[in-house]
mmCIF file of C-alpha atoms in Angstrom:
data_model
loop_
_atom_site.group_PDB
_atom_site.id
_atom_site.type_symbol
_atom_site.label_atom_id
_atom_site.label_comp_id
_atom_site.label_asym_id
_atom_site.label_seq_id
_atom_site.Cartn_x
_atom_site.Cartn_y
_atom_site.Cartn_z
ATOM 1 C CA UNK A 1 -35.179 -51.677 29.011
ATOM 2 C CA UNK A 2 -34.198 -53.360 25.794
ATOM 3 C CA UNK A 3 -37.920 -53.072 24.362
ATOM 4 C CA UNK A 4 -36.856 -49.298 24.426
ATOM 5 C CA UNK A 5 -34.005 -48.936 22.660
ATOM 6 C CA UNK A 6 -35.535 -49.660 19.486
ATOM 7 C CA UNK A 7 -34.551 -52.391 16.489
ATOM 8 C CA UNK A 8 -30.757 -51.012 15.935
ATOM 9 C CA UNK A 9 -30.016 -51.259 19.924
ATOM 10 C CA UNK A 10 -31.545 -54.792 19.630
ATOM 11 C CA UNK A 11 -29.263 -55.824 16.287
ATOM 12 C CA UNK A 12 -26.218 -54.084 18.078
ATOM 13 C CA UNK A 13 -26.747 -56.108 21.338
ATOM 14 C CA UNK A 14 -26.978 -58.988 19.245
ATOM 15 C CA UNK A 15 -24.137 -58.429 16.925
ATOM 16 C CA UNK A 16 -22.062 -57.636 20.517
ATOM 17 C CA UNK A 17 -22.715 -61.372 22.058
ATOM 18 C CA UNK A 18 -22.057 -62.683 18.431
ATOM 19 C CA UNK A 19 -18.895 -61.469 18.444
ATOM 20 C CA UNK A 20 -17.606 -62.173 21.906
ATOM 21 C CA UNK A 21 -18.998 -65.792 21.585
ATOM 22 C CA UNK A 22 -16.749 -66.064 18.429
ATOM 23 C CA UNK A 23 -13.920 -64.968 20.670
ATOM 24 C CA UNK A 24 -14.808 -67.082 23.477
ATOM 25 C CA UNK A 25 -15.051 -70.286 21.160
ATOM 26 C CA UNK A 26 -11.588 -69.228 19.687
ATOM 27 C CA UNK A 27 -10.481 -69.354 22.623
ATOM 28 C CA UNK A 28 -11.473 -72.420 24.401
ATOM 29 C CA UNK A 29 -10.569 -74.154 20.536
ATOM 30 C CA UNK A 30 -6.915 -73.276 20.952
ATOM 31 C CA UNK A 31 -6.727 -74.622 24.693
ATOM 32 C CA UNK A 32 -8.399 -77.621 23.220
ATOM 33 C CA UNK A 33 -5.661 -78.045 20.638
ATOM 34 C CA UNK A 34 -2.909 -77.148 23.054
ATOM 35 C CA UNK A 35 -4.045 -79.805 26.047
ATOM 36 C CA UNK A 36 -4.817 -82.381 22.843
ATOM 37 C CA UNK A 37 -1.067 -81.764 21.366
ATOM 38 C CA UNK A 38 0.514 -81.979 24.603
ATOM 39 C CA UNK A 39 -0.526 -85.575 25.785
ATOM 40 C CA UNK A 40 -0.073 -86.859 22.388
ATOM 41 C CA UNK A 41 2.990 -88.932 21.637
ATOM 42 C CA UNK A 42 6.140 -87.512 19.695
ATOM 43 C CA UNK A 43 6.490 -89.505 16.914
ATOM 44 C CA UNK A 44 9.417 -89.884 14.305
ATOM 45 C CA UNK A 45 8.816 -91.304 10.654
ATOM 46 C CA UNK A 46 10.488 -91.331 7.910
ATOM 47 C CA UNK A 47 8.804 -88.876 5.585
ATOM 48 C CA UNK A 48 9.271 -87.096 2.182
ATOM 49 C CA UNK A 49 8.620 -83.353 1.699
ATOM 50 C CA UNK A 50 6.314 -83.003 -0.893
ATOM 51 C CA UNK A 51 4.891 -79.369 -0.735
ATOM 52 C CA UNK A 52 5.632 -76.083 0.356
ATOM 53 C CA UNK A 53 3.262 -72.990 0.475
ATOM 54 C CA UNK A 54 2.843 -69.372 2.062
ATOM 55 C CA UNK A 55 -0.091 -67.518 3.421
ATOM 56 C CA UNK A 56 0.026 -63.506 3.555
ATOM 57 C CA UNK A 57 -2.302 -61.301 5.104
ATOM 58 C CA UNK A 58 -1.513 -57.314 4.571
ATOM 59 C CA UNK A 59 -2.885 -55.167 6.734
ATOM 60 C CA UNK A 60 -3.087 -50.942 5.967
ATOM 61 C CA UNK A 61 -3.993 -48.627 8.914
ATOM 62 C CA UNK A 62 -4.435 -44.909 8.669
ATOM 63 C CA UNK A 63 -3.578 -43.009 12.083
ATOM 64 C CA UNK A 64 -3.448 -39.093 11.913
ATOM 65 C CA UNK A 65 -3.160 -38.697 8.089
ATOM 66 C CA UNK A 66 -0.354 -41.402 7.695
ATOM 67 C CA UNK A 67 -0.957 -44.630 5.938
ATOM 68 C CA UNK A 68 0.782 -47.517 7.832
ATOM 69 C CA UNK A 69 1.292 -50.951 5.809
ATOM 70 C CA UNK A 70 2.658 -54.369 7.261
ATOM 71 C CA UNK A 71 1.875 -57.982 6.641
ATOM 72 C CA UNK A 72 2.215 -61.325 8.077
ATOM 73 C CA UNK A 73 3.139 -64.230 6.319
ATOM 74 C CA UNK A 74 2.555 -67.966 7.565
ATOM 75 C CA UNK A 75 4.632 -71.311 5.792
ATOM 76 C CA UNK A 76 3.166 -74.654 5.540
ATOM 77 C CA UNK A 77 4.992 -77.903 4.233
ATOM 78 C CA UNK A 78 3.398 -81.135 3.446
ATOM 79 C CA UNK A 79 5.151 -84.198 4.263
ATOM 80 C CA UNK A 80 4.290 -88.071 2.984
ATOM 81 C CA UNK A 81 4.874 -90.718 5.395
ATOM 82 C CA UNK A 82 5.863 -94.397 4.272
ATOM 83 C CA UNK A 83 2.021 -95.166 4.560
ATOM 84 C CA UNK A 84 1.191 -92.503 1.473
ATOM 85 C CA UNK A 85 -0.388 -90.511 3.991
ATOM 86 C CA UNK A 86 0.125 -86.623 3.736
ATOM 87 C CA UNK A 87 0.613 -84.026 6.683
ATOM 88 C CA UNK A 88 0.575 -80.438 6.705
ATOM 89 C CA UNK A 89 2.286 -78.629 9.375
ATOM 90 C CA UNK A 90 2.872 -75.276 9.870
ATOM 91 C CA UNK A 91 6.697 -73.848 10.300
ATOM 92 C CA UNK A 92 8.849 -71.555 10.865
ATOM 93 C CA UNK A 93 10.169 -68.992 8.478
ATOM 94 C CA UNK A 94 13.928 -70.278 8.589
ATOM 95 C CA UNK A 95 12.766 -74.241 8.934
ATOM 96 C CA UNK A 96 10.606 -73.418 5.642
ATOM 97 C CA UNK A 97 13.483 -71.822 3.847
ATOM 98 C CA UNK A 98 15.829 -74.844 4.682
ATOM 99 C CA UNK A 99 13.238 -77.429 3.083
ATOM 100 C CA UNK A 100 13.127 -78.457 -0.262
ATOM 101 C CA UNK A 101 10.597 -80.271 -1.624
ATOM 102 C CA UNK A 102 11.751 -83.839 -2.688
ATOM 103 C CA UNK A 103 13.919 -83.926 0.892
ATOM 104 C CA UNK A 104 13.388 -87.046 2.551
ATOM 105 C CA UNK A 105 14.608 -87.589 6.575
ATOM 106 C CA UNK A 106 13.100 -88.178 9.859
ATOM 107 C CA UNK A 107 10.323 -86.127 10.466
ATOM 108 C CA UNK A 108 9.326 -85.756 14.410
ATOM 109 C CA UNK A 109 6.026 -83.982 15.441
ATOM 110 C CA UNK A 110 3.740 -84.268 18.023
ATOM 111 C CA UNK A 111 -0.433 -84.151 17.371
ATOM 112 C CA UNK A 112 -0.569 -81.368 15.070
ATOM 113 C CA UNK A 113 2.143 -79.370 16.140
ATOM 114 C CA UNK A 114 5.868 -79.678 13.530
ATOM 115 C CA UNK A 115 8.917 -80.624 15.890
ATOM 116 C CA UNK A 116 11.665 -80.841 13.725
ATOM 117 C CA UNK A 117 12.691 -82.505 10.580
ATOM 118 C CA UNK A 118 16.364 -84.400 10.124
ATOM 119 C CA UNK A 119 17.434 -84.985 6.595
ATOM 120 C CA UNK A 120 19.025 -88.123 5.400
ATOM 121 C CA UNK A 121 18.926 -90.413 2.657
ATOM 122 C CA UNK A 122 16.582 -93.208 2.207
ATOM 123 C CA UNK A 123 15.950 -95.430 -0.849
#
């Protein structure tokens, strides 16, 4: 029984549905944000780009005496909208490297998630 297996058999069981919980909440989260994103409405505004950052995460694994390094890096770029409202969406590696910030244009998404963004010139 699980009186038996002593305090670390308890602590492990616990740490165990801790852990799968977190997964199972991650999971049903991104659904969440897929089903919201998908009966929102695409929208198109005019919008300025007025930031640009990366996030990297570097991993190192050791398998049978030889050290194995990679990363992952995720772009961002913040866009203003004619109400002085800012958004942050993330991109694309290619779609980050062809913004600049200062661009202005069309920007299209749809809930949280970046469509595209069409540069023009607007005064």
């Amino acid at each position: 029984m699980i009186f038996e297996t002593g305090f670390f058999g308890i602590i492990f069981i616990l740490i165990f549905f801790i852990v799968i919980s977190m997964f199972v909440y991650n999971i049903f989260n991104s659904i969440n944000t897929w089903h919201t994103n998908n009966h929102s409405p695409r929208l198109t505004v005019e919008a300025t780009v007025v930031s640009k950052r990366t996030q990297t995460n570097y991993y190192h694994q050791n398998m049978n005496n030889t050290a194995t390094f990679s990363s992952t890096t995720y772009y961002y770029v913040t866009f203003e909208v004619s109400s002085s409202d800012r958004i942050e969406f993330s991109v694309k590696g290619k779609e980050y490297g062809m913004l600049v910030e200062g661009d202005k244009g069309n920007l299209t998404f749809q809930g949280t998630r970046y469509l595209e963004f069409e540069r023009g010139y607007y005064a």
